[in-house]
mmCIF file of C-alpha atoms in Angstrom:
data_model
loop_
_atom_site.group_PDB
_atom_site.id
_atom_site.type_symbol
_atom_site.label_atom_id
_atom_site.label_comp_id
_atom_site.label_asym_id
_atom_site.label_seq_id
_atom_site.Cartn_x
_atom_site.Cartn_y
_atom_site.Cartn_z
ATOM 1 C CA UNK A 1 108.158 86.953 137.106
ATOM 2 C CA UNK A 2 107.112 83.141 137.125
ATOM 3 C CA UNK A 3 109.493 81.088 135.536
ATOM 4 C CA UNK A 4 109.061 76.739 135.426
ATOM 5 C CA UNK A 5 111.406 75.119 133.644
ATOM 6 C CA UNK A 6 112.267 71.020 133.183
ATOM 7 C CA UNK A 7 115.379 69.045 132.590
ATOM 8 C CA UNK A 8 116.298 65.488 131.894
ATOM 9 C CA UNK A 9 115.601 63.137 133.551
ATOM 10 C CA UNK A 10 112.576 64.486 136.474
ATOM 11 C CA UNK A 11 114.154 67.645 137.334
ATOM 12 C CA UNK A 12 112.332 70.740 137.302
ATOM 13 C CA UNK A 13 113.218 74.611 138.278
ATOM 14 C CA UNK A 14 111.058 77.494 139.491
ATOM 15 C CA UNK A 15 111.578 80.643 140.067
ATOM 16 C CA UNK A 16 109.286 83.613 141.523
ATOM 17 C CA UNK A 17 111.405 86.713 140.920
ATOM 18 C CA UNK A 18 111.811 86.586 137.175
ATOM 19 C CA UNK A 19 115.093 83.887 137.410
ATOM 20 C CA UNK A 20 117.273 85.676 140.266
ATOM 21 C CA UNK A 21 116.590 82.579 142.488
ATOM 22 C CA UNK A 22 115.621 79.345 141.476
ATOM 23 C CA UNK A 23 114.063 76.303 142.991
ATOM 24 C CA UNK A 24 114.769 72.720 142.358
ATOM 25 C CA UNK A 25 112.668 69.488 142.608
ATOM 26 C CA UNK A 26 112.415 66.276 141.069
ATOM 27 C CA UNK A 27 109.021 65.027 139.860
ATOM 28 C CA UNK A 28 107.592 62.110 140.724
ATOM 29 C CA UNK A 29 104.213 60.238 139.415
ATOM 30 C CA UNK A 30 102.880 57.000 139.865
ATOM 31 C CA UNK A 31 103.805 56.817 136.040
ATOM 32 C CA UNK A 32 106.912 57.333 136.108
ATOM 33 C CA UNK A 33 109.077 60.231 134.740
ATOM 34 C CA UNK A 34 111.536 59.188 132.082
ATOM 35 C CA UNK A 35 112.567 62.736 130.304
ATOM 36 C CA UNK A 36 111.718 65.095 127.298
ATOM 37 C CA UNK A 37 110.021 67.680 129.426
ATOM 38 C CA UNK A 38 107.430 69.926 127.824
ATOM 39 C CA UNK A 39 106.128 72.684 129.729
ATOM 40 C CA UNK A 40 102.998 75.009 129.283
ATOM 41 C CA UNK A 41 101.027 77.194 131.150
ATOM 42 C CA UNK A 42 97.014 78.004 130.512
ATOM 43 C CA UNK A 43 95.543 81.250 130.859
ATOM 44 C CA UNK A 44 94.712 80.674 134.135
ATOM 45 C CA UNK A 45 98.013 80.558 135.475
ATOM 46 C CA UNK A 46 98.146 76.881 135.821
ATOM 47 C CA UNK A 47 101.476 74.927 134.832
ATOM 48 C CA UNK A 48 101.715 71.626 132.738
ATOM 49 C CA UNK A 49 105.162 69.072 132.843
ATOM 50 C CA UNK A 50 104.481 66.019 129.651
ATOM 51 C CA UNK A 51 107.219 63.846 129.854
ATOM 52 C CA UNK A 52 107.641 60.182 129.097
ATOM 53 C CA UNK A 53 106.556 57.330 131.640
ATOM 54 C CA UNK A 54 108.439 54.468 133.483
ATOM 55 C CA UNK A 55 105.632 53.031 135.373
ATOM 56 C CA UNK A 56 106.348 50.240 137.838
ATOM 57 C CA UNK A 57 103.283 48.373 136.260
ATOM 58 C CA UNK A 58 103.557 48.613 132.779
ATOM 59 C CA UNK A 59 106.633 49.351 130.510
ATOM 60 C CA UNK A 60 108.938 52.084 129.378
ATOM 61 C CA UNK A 61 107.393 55.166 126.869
ATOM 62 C CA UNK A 62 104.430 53.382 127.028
ATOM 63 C CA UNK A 63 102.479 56.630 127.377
ATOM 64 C CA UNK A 64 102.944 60.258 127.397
ATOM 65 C CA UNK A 65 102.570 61.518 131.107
ATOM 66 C CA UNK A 66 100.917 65.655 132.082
ATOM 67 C CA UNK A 67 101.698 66.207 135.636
ATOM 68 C CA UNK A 68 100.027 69.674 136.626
ATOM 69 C CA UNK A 69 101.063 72.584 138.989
ATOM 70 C CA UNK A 70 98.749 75.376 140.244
ATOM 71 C CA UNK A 71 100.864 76.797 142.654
ATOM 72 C CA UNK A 72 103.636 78.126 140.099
ATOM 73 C CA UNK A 73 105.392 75.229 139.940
ATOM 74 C CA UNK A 74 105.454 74.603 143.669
ATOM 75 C CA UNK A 75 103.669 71.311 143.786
ATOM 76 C CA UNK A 76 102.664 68.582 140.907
ATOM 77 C CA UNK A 77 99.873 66.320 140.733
ATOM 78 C CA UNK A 78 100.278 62.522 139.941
ATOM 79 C CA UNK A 79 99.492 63.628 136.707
ATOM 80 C CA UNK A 80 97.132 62.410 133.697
ATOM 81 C CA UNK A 81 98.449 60.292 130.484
ATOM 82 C CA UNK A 82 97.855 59.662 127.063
ATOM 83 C CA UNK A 83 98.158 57.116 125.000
ATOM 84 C CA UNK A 84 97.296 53.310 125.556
ATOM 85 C CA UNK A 85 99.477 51.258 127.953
ATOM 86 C CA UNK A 86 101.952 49.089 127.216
ATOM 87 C CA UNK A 87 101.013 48.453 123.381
ATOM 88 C CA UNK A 88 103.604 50.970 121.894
ATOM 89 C CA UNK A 89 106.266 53.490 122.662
ATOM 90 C CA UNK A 90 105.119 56.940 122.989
ATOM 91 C CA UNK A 91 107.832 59.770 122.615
ATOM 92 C CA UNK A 92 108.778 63.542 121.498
ATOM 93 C CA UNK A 93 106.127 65.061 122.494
ATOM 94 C CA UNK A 94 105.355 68.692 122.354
ATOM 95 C CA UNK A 95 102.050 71.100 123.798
ATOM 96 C CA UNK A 96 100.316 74.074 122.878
ATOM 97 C CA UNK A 97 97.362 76.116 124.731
ATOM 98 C CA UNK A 98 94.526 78.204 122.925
ATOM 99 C CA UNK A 99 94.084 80.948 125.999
ATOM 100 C CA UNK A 100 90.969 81.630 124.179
ATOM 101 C CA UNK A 101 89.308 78.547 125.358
ATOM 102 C CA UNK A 102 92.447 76.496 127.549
ATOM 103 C CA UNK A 103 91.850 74.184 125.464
ATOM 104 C CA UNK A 104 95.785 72.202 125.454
ATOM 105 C CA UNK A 105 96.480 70.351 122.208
ATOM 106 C CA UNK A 106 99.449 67.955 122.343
ATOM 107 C CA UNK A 107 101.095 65.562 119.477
ATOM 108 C CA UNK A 108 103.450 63.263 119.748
ATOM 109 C CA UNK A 109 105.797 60.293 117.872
ATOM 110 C CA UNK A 110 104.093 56.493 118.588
ATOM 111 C CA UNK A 111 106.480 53.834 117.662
ATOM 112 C CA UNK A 112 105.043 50.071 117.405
ATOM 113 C CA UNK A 113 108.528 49.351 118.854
ATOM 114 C CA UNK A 114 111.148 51.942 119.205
ATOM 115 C CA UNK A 115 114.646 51.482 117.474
ATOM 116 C CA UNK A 116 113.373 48.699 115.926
ATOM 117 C CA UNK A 117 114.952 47.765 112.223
ATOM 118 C CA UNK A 118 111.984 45.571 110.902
ATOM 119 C CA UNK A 119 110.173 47.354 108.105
ATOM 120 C CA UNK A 120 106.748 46.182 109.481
ATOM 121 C CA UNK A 121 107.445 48.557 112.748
ATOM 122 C CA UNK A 122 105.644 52.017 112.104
ATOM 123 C CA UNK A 123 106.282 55.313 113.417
ATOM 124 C CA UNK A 124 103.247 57.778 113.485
ATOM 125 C CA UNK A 125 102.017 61.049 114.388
ATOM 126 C CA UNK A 126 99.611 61.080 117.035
ATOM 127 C CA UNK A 127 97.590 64.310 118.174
ATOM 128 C CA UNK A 128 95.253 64.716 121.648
ATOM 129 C CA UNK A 129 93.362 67.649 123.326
ATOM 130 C CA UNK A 130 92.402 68.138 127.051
ATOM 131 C CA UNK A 131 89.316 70.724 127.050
ATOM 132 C CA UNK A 132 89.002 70.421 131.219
ATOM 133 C CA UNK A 133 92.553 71.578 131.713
ATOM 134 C CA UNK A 134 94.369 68.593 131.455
ATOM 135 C CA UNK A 135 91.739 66.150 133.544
ATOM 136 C CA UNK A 136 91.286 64.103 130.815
ATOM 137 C CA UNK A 137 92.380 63.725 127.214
ATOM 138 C CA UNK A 138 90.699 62.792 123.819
ATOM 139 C CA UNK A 139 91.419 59.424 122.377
ATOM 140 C CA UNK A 140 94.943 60.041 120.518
ATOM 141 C CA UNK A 141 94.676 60.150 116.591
ATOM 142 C CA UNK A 142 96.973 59.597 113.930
ATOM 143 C CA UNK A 143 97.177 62.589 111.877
ATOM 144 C CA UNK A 144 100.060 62.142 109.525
ATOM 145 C CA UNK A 145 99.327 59.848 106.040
ATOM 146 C CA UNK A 146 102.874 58.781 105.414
ATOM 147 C CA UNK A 147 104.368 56.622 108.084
ATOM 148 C CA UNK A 148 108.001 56.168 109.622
ATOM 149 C CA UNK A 149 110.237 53.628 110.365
ATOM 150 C CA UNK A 150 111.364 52.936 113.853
ATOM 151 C CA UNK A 151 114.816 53.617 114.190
ATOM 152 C CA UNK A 152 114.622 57.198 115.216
ATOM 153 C CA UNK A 153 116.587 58.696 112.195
ATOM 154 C CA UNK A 154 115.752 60.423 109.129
ATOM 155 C CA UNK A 155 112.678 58.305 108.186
ATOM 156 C CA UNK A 156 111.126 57.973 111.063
ATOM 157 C CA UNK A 157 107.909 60.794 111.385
ATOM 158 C CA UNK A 158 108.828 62.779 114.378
ATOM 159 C CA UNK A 159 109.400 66.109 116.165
ATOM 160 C CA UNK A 160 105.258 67.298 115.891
ATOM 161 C CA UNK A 161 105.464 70.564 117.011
ATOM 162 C CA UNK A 162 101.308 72.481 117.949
ATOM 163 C CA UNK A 163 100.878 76.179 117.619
ATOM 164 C CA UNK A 164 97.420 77.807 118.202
ATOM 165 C CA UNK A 165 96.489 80.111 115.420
ATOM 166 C CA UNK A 166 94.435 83.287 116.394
ATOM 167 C CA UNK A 167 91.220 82.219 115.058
ATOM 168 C CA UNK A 168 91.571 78.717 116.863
ATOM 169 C CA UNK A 169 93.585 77.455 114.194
ATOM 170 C CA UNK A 170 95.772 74.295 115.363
ATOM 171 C CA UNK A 171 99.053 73.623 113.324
ATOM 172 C CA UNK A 172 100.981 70.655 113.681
ATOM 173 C CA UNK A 173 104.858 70.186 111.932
ATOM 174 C CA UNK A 174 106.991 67.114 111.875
ATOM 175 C CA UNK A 175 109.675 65.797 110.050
ATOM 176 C CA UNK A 176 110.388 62.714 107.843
ATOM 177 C CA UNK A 177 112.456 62.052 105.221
ATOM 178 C CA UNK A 178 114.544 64.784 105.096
ATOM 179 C CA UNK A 179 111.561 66.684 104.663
ATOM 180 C CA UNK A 180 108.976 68.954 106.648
ATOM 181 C CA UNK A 181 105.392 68.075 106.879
ATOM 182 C CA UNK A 182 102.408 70.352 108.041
ATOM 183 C CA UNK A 183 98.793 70.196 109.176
ATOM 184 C CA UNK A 184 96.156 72.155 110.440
ATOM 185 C CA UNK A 185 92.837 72.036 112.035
ATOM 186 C CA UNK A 186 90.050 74.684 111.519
ATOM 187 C CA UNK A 187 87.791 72.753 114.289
ATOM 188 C CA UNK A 188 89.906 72.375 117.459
ATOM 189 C CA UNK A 189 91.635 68.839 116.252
#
């Protein structure tokens, strides 16, 4: 009957009796909370909120933020990012859990500099996993071969979507040029 849910810009909703009632908050992190909410819950119970940043120190999207809940959505921690400060913009991300082993796998769009028209600009698909439930996160790699523009249109490589296969498996699809791309891990990423 627990129910978290997130909504442009830092809001977020929970409910405890399967969505009769609901709760509302707005998230806060040191990071700042600038939209796209993700959420995910582990197999213990414990809830995850990704969203972009607005830091006071630093600069807009310049990371992808997971603020965590293990009271049901209750209360949220300052939160852990992703990503490396103030270099690029980091956006569209998306999360996925193996309850086998909690291990949360998370890809996202980096943009050298987003809506940007200059054909040296890159868009790429980056992918990172948290194996101590969202304490820390691996160093984010590029997983796609063919990269996107900037402008946030058609060829630009976004919208990475994870799934968790049931042998472990980790799929990954995006989109660029009016086309679908797919990947997949057989060794956790």
């Amino acid at each position: 009957d627990i129910i978290v849910a997130g909504a442009n810009i830092n809001n977020c909703y929970n409910s405890n009796d399967g969505g009769i009632t609901w709760s509302k908050q707005t998230l806060s992190s040191t990071f700042g909370v600038w939209g796209d909410p993700v959420i995910v819950s582990d197999k213990n119970g414990d809830f995850y909120f990704f969203h972009l940043s607005n830091p006071t120190e630093g600069s807009w999207l310049d990371r992808i933020v997971c603020q965590k809940s293990t009271d049901n959505g209750v209360t949220w921690d300052n939160g852990t990012f992703m990503g490396v400060p103030g270099l690029k913009d980091h956006d569209k991300q998306w999360a996925s859990v193996d309850f086998k082993n909690n291990i949360i796998y998370l890809t996202w769009t980096v943009f050298d500099y987003y809506g940007s028209s200059n054909p040296d600009d890159k868009s790429n698909i980056l992918f990172s996993k948290s194996e101590d439930n969202g304490a820390t996160w691996s160093v984010p790699k590029q997983i796609n071969k063919l990269s996107g523009d900037c402008i946030d249109e058609d060829l630009t490589t976004e919208g990475a979507v994870p799934a968790v296969g049931p042998n472990g498996e980790v799929y990954v699809a995006w989109a660029y040029n009016n086309k679908l791309y797919f990947d997949k891990s057989l060794d956790a990423g």
